[in-house]
mmCIF file of C-alpha atoms in Angstrom:
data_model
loop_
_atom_site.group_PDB
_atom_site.id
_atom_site.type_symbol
_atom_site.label_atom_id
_atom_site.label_comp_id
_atom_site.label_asym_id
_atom_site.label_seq_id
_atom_site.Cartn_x
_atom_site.Cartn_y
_atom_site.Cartn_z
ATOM 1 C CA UNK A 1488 21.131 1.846 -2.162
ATOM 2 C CA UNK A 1489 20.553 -2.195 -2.001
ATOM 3 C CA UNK A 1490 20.014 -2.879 -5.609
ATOM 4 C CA UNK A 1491 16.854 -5.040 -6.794
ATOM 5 C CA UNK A 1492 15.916 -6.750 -9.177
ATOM 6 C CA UNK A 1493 12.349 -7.233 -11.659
ATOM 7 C CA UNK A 1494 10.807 -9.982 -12.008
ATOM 8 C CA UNK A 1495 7.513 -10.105 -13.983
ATOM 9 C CA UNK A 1496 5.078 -12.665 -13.145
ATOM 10 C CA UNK A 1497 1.141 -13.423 -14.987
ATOM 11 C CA UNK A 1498 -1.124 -14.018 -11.589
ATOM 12 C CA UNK A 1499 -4.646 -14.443 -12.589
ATOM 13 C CA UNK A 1500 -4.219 -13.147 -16.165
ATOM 14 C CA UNK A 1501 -2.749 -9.972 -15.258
ATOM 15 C CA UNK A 1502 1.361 -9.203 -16.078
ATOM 16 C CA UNK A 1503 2.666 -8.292 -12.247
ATOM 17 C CA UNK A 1504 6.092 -6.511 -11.910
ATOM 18 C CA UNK A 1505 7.690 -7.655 -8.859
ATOM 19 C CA UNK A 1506 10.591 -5.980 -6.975
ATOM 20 C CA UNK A 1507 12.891 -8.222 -4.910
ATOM 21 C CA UNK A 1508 16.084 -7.622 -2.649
ATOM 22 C CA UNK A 1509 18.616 -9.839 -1.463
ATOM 23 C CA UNK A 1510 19.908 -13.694 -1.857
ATOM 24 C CA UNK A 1511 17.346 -16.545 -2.817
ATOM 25 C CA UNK A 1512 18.095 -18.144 0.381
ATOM 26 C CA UNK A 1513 17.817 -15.583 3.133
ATOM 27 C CA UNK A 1514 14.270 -15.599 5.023
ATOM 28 C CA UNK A 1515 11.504 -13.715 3.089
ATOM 29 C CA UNK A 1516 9.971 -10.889 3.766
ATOM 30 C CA UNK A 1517 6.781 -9.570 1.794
ATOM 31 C CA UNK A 1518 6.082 -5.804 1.492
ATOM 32 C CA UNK A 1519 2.798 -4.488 0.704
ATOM 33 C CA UNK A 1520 2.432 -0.326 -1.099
ATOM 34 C CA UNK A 1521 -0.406 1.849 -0.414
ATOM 35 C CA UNK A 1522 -2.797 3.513 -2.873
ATOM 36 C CA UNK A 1523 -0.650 5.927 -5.462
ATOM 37 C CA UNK A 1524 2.440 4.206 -4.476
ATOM 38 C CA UNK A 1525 4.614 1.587 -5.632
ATOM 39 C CA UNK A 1526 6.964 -1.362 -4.747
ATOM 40 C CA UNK A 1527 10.000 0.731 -4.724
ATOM 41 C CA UNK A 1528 8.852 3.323 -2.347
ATOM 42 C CA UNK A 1529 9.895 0.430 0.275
ATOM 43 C CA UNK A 1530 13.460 1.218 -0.973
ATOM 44 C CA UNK A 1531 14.887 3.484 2.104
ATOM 45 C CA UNK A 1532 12.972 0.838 4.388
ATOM 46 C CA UNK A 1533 15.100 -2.171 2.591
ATOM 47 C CA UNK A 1534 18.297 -0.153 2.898
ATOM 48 C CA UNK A 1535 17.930 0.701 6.789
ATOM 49 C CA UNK A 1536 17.150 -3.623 7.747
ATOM 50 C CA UNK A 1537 19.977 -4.667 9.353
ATOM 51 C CA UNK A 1538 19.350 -8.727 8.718
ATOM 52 C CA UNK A 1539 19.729 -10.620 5.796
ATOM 53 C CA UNK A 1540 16.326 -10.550 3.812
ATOM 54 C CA UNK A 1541 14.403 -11.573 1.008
ATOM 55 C CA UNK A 1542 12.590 -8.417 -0.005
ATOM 56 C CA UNK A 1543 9.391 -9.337 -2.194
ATOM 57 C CA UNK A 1544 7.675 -6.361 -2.966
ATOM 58 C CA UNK A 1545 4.889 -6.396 -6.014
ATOM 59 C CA UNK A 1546 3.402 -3.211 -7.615
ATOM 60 C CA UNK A 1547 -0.483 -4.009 -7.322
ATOM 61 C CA UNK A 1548 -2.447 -4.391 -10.213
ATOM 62 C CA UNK A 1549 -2.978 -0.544 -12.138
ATOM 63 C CA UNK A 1550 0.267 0.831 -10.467
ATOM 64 C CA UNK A 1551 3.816 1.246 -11.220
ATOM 65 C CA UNK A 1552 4.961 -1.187 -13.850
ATOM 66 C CA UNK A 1553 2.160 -3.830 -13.215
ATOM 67 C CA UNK A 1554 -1.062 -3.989 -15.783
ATOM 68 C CA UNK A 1555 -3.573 -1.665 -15.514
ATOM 69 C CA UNK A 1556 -7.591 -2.787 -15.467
ATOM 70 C CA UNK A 1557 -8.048 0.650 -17.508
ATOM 71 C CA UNK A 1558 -11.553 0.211 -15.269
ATOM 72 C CA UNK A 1559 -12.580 -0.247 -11.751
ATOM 73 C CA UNK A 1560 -10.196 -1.829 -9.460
ATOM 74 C CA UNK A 1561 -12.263 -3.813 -6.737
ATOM 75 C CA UNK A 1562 -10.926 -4.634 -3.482
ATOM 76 C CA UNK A 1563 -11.323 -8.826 -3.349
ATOM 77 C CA UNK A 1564 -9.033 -8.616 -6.410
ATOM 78 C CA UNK A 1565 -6.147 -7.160 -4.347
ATOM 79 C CA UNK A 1566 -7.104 -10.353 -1.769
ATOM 80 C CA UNK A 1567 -6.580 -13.065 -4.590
ATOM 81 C CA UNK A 1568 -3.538 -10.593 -6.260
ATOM 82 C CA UNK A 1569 -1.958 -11.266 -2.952
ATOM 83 C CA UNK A 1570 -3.065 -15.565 -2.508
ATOM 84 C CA UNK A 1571 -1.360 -15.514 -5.896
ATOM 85 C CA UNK A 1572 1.426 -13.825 -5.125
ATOM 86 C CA UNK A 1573 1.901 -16.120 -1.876
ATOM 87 C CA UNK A 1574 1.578 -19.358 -3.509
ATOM 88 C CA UNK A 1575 4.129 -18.650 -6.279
ATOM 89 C CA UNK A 1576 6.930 -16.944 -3.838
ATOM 90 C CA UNK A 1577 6.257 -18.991 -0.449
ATOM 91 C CA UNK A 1578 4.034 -21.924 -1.902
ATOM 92 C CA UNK A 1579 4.910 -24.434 1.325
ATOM 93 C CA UNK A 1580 5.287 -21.861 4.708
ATOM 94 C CA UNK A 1581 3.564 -19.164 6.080
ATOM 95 C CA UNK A 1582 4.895 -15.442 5.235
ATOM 96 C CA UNK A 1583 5.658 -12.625 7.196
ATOM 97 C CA UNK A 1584 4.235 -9.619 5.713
ATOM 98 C CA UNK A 1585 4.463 -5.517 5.973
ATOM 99 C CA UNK A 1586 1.581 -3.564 4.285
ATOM 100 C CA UNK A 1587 1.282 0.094 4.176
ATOM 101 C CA UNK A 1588 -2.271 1.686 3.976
ATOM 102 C CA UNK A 1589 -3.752 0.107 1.056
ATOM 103 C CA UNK A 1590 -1.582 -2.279 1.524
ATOM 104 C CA UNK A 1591 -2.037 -3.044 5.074
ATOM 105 C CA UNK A 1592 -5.729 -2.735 4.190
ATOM 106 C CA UNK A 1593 -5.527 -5.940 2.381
ATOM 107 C CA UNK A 1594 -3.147 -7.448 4.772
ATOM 108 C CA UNK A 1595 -5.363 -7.934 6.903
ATOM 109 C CA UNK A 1596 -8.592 -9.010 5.659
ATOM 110 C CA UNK A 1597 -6.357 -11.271 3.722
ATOM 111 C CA UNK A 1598 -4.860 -12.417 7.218
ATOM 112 C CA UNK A 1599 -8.177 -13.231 8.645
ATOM 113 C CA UNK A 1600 -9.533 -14.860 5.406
ATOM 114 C CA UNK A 1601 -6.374 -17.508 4.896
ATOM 115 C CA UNK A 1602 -5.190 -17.138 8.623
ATOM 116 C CA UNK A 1603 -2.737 -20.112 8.100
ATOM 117 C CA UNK A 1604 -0.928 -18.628 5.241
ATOM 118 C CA UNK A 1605 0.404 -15.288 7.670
ATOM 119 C CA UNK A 1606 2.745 -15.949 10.381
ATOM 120 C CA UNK A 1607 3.306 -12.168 11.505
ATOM 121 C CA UNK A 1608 2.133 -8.798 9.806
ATOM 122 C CA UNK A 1609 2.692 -5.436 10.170
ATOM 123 C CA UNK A 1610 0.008 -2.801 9.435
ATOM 124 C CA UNK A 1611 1.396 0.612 9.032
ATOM 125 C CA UNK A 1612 -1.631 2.759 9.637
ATOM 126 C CA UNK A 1613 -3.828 0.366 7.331
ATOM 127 C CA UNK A 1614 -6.593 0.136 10.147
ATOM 128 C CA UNK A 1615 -9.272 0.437 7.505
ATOM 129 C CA UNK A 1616 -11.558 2.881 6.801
ATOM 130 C CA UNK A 1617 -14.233 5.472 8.470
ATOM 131 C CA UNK A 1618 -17.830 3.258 8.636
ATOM 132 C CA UNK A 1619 -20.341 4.283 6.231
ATOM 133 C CA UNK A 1620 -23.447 5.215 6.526
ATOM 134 C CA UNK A 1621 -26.136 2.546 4.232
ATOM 135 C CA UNK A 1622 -28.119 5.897 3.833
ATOM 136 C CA UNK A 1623 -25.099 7.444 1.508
ATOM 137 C CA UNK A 1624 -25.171 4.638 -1.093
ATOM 138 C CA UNK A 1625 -27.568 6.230 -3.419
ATOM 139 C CA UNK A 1626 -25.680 9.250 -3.523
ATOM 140 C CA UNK A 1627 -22.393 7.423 -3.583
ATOM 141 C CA UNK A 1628 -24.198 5.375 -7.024
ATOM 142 C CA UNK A 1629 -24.807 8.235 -8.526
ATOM 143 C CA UNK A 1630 -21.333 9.737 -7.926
ATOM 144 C CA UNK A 1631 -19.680 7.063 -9.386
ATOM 145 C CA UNK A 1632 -21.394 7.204 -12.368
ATOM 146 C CA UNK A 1633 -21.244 10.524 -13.094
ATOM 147 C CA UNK A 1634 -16.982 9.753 -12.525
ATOM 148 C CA UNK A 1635 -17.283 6.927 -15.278
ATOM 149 C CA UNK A 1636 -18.878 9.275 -17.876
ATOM 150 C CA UNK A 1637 -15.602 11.113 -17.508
ATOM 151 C CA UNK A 1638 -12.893 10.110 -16.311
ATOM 152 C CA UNK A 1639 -10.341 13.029 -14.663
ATOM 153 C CA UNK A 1640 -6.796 13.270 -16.769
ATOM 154 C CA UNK A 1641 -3.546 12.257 -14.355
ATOM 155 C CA UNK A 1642 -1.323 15.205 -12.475
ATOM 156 C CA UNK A 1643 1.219 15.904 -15.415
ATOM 157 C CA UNK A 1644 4.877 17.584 -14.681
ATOM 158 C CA UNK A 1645 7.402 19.244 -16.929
ATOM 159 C CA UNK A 1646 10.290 16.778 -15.482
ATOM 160 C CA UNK A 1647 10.894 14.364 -12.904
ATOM 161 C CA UNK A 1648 12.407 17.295 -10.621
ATOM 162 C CA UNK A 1649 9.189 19.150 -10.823
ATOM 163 C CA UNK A 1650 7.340 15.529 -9.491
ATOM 164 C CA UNK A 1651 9.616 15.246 -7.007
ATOM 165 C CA UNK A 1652 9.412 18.932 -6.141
ATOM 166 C CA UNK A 1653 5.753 17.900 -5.869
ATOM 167 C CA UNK A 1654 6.379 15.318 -3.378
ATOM 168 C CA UNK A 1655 8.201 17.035 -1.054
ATOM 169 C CA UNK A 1656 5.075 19.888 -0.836
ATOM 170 C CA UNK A 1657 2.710 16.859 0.126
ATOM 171 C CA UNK A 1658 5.550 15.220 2.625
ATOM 172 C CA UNK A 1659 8.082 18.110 3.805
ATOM 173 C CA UNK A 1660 9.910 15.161 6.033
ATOM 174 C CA UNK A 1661 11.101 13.904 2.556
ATOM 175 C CA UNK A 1662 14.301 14.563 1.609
ATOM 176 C CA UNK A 1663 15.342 16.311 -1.822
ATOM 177 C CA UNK A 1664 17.509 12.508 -2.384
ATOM 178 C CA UNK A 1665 14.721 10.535 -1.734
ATOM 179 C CA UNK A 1666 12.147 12.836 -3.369
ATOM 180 C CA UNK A 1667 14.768 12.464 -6.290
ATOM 181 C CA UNK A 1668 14.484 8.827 -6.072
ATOM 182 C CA UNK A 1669 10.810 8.460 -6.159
ATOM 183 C CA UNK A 1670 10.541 10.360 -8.504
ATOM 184 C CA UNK A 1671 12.536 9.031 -11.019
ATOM 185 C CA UNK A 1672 11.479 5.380 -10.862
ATOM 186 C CA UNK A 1673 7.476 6.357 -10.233
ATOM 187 C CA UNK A 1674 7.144 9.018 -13.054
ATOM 188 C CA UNK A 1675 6.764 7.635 -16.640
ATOM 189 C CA UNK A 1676 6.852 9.897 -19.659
ATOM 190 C CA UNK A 1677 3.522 9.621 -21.366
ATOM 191 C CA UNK A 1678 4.252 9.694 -24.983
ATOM 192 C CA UNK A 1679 1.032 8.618 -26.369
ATOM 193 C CA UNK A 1680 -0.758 12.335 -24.739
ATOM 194 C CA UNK A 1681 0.042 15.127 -27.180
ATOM 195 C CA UNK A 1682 -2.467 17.607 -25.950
ATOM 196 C CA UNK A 1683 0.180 19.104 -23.157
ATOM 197 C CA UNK A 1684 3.851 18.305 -24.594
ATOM 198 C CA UNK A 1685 5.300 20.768 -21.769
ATOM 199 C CA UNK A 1686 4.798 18.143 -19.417
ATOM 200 C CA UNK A 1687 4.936 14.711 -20.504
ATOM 201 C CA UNK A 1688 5.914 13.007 -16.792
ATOM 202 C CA UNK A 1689 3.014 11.650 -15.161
ATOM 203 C CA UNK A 1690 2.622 8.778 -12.182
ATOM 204 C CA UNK A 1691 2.675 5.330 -13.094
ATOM 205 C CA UNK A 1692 -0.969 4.877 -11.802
ATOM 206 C CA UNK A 1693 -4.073 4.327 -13.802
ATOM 207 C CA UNK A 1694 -6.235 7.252 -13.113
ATOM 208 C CA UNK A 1695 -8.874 4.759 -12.568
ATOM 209 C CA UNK A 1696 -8.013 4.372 -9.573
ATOM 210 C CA UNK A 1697 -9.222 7.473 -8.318
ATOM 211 C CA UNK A 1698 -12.871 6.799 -9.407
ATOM 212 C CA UNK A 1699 -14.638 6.966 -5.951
ATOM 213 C CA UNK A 1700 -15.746 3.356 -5.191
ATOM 214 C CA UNK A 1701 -19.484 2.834 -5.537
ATOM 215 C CA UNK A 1702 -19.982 0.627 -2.982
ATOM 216 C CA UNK A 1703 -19.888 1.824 1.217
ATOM 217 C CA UNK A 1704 -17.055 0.118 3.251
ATOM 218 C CA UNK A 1705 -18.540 -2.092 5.771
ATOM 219 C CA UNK A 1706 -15.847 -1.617 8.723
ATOM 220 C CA UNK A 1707 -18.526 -4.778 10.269
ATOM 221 C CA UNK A 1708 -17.222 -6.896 8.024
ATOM 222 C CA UNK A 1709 -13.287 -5.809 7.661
ATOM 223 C CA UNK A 1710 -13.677 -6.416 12.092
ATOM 224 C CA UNK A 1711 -15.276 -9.986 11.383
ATOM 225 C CA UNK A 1712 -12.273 -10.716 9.070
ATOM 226 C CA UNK A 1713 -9.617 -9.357 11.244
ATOM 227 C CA UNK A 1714 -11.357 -10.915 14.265
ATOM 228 C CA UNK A 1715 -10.267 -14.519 12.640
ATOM 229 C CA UNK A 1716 -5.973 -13.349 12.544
ATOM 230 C CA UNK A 1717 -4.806 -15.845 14.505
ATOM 231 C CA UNK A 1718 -0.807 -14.399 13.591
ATOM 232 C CA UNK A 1719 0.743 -11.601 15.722
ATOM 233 C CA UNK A 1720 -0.105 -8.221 14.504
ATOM 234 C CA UNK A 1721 2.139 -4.883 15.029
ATOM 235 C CA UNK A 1722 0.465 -1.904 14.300
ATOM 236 C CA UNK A 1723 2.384 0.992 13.617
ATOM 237 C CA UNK A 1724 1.108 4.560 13.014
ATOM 238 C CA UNK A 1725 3.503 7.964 12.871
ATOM 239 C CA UNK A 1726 3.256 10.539 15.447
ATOM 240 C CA UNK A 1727 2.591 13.790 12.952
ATOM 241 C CA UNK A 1728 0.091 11.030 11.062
ATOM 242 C CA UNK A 1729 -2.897 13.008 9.094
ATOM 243 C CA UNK A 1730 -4.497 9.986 8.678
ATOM 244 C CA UNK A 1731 -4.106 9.041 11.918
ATOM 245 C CA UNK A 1732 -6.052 12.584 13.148
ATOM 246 C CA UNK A 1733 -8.612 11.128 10.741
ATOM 247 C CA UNK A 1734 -8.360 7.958 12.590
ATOM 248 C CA UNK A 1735 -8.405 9.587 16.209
ATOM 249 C CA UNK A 1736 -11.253 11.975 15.180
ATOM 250 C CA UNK A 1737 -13.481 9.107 14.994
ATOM 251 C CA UNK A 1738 -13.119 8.237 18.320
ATOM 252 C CA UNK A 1739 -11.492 6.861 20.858
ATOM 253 C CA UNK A 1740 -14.095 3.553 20.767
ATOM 254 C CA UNK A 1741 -13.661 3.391 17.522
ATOM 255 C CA UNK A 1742 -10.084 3.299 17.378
ATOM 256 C CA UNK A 1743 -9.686 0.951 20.420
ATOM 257 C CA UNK A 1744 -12.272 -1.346 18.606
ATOM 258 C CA UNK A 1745 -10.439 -1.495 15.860
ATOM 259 C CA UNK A 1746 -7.352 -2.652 17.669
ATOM 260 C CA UNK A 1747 -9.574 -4.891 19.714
ATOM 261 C CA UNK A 1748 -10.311 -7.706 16.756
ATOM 262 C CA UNK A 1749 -6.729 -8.953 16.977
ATOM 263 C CA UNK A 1750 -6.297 -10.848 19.671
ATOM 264 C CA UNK A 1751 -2.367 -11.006 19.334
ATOM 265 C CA UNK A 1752 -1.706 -7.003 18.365
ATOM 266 C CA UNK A 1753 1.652 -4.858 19.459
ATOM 267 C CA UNK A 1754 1.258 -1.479 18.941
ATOM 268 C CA UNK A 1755 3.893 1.352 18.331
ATOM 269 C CA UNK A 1756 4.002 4.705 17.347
ATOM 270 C CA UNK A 1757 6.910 6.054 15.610
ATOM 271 C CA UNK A 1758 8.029 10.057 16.581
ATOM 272 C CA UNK A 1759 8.133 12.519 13.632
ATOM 273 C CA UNK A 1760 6.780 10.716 11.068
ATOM 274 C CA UNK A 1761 3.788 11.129 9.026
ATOM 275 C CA UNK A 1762 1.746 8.717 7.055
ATOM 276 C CA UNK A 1763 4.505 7.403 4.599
ATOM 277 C CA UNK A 1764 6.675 6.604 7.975
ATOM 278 C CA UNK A 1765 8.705 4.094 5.948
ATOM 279 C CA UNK A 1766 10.019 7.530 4.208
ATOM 280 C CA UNK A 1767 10.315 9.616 7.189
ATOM 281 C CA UNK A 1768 11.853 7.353 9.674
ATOM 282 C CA UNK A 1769 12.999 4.060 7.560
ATOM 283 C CA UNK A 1770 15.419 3.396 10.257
ATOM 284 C CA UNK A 1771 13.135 3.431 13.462
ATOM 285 C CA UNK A 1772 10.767 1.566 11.255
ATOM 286 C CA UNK A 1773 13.548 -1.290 10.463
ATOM 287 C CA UNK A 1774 14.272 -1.679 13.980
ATOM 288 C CA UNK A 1775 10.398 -2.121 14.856
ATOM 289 C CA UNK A 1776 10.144 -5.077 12.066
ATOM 290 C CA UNK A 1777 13.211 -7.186 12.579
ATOM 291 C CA UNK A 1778 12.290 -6.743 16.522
ATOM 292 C CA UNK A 1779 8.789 -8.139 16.168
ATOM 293 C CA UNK A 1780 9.649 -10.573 13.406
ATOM 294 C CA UNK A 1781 12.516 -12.309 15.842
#
């Protein structure tokens, strides 16, 4: 495997671990995790680029070895994480950027709210989410405070083979190597919980995270942002996708609206591969990037 290196930076406050590949002087390339992921998942996906790169990949606030809020995580944070992020790795040029789910999520909004700070992104199946309905809120409210009164515990495992066991259940594409991998750099061993000693690995992810958010996501207002992307887009979305039936079973006016706002958008769809398609299929996935990115 390419090796990487930490760095650790403080962005607004909060201590940021960043993972980055390859020499200081090759052209950068900035990769964005989804939601109960982290930087290194990109691993397989930095291993399989046949260029010379300059991998930047940050674990976002509350994941992997980043700081956690230890409270709610709110999405315009992610937005100035990221502006931070930009103007201490790529301060004087545009940046090309890959963001998966969450990641792509923030991508671009981000792309339509600083559209001269993106010259290309990639969206793997971060289209946003289902529209919601104004007449949920007070239900959604209530919800979310009956989540704050208590908080639910993390997944714990006996070992890192039993999390990565775990990961190939929810992904059977995933090999028992890369499982392996994941595994090992993504599960911590929680010391400081005593009440179930069996199994001290959990995820490095505050379980904050999980709190449902309290507020509905107004897809209006992701489409105005993403109507203002003036940088080529390449959306990418796996063939055997779950979230992409979830995506497809809202519609096919939905979807194409979605793909609509961008008025420079590619779109691909890579064969047997499921949401995490930088796991399944690194290698198609490689190809895609350093194709569009050319």
């Amino acid at each position: 495997m390419y090796p990487s290196t930490s760095e650790f930076l403080t962005l607004r406050g909060m201590r940021m671990h960043v993972r980055v590949w390859g020499s200081e002087d090759a052209p950068k390339l900035f990769l964005l995790h989804g939601w109960q992921d982290f930087s290194g998942s990109f691993q397989f996906l930095v291993d399989a680029l046949a260029g010379e790169w300059r991998c930047i990949a940050p674990d976002w606030r509350g994941f992997g070895q980043s700081q956690w809020n230890h409270g709610c995580y709110w999405f315009p944070d992610y937005l100035a994480d990221l502006d931070a992020l930009l103007d201490h790795y790529s301060p004087d040029a545009p940046a090309r950027i890959v963001g998966h789910s969450m990641g792509g999520n923030v991508l671009c909004v981000y792309a339509g709210v600083r559209p001269e700070r993106v010259t290309g992104l990639v969206t793997l199946e971060g289209f946003g989410l289902p529209a919601a309905d104004p007449e949920d809120a007070p239900g959604r409210y209530r919800h979310w405070l009956d989540q704050s009164r208590q908080l639910a515990p993390s997944r714990r495992y006996a070992d890192r083979a039993a999390l990565a066991q775990r990961l190939q259940r929810l992904n059977p594409r995933l090999s028992a190597e890369r499982a392996s991998f994941l595994a090992e750099h993504f599960g911590v061993e929680d010391g400081a919980d005593s009440a179930d000693p069996a199994r001290p690995i959990v995820v490095a992810s505050d379980p904050c995270h999980k709190l449902l958010a309290p507020y509905p996501y107004r897809l209006e207002e992701a489409k105005a942002c993403w109507r203002r992307v003036s940088a080529p887009v390449l959306w990418v979305e796996g063939s055997e996708s779950s979230a992409m039936a979830m995506y497809h079973g809202l519609g096919e006016d939905d979807y194409e609206g979605r793909m609509a706002c961008f008025s420079h958008l590619r779109r691909e769809v890579i064969q047997d591969a499921g949401h995490n398609l930088h796991h399944d299929q690194p290698e198609q996935l490689a190809r895609l990037i350093e194709a569009f990115f050319s």
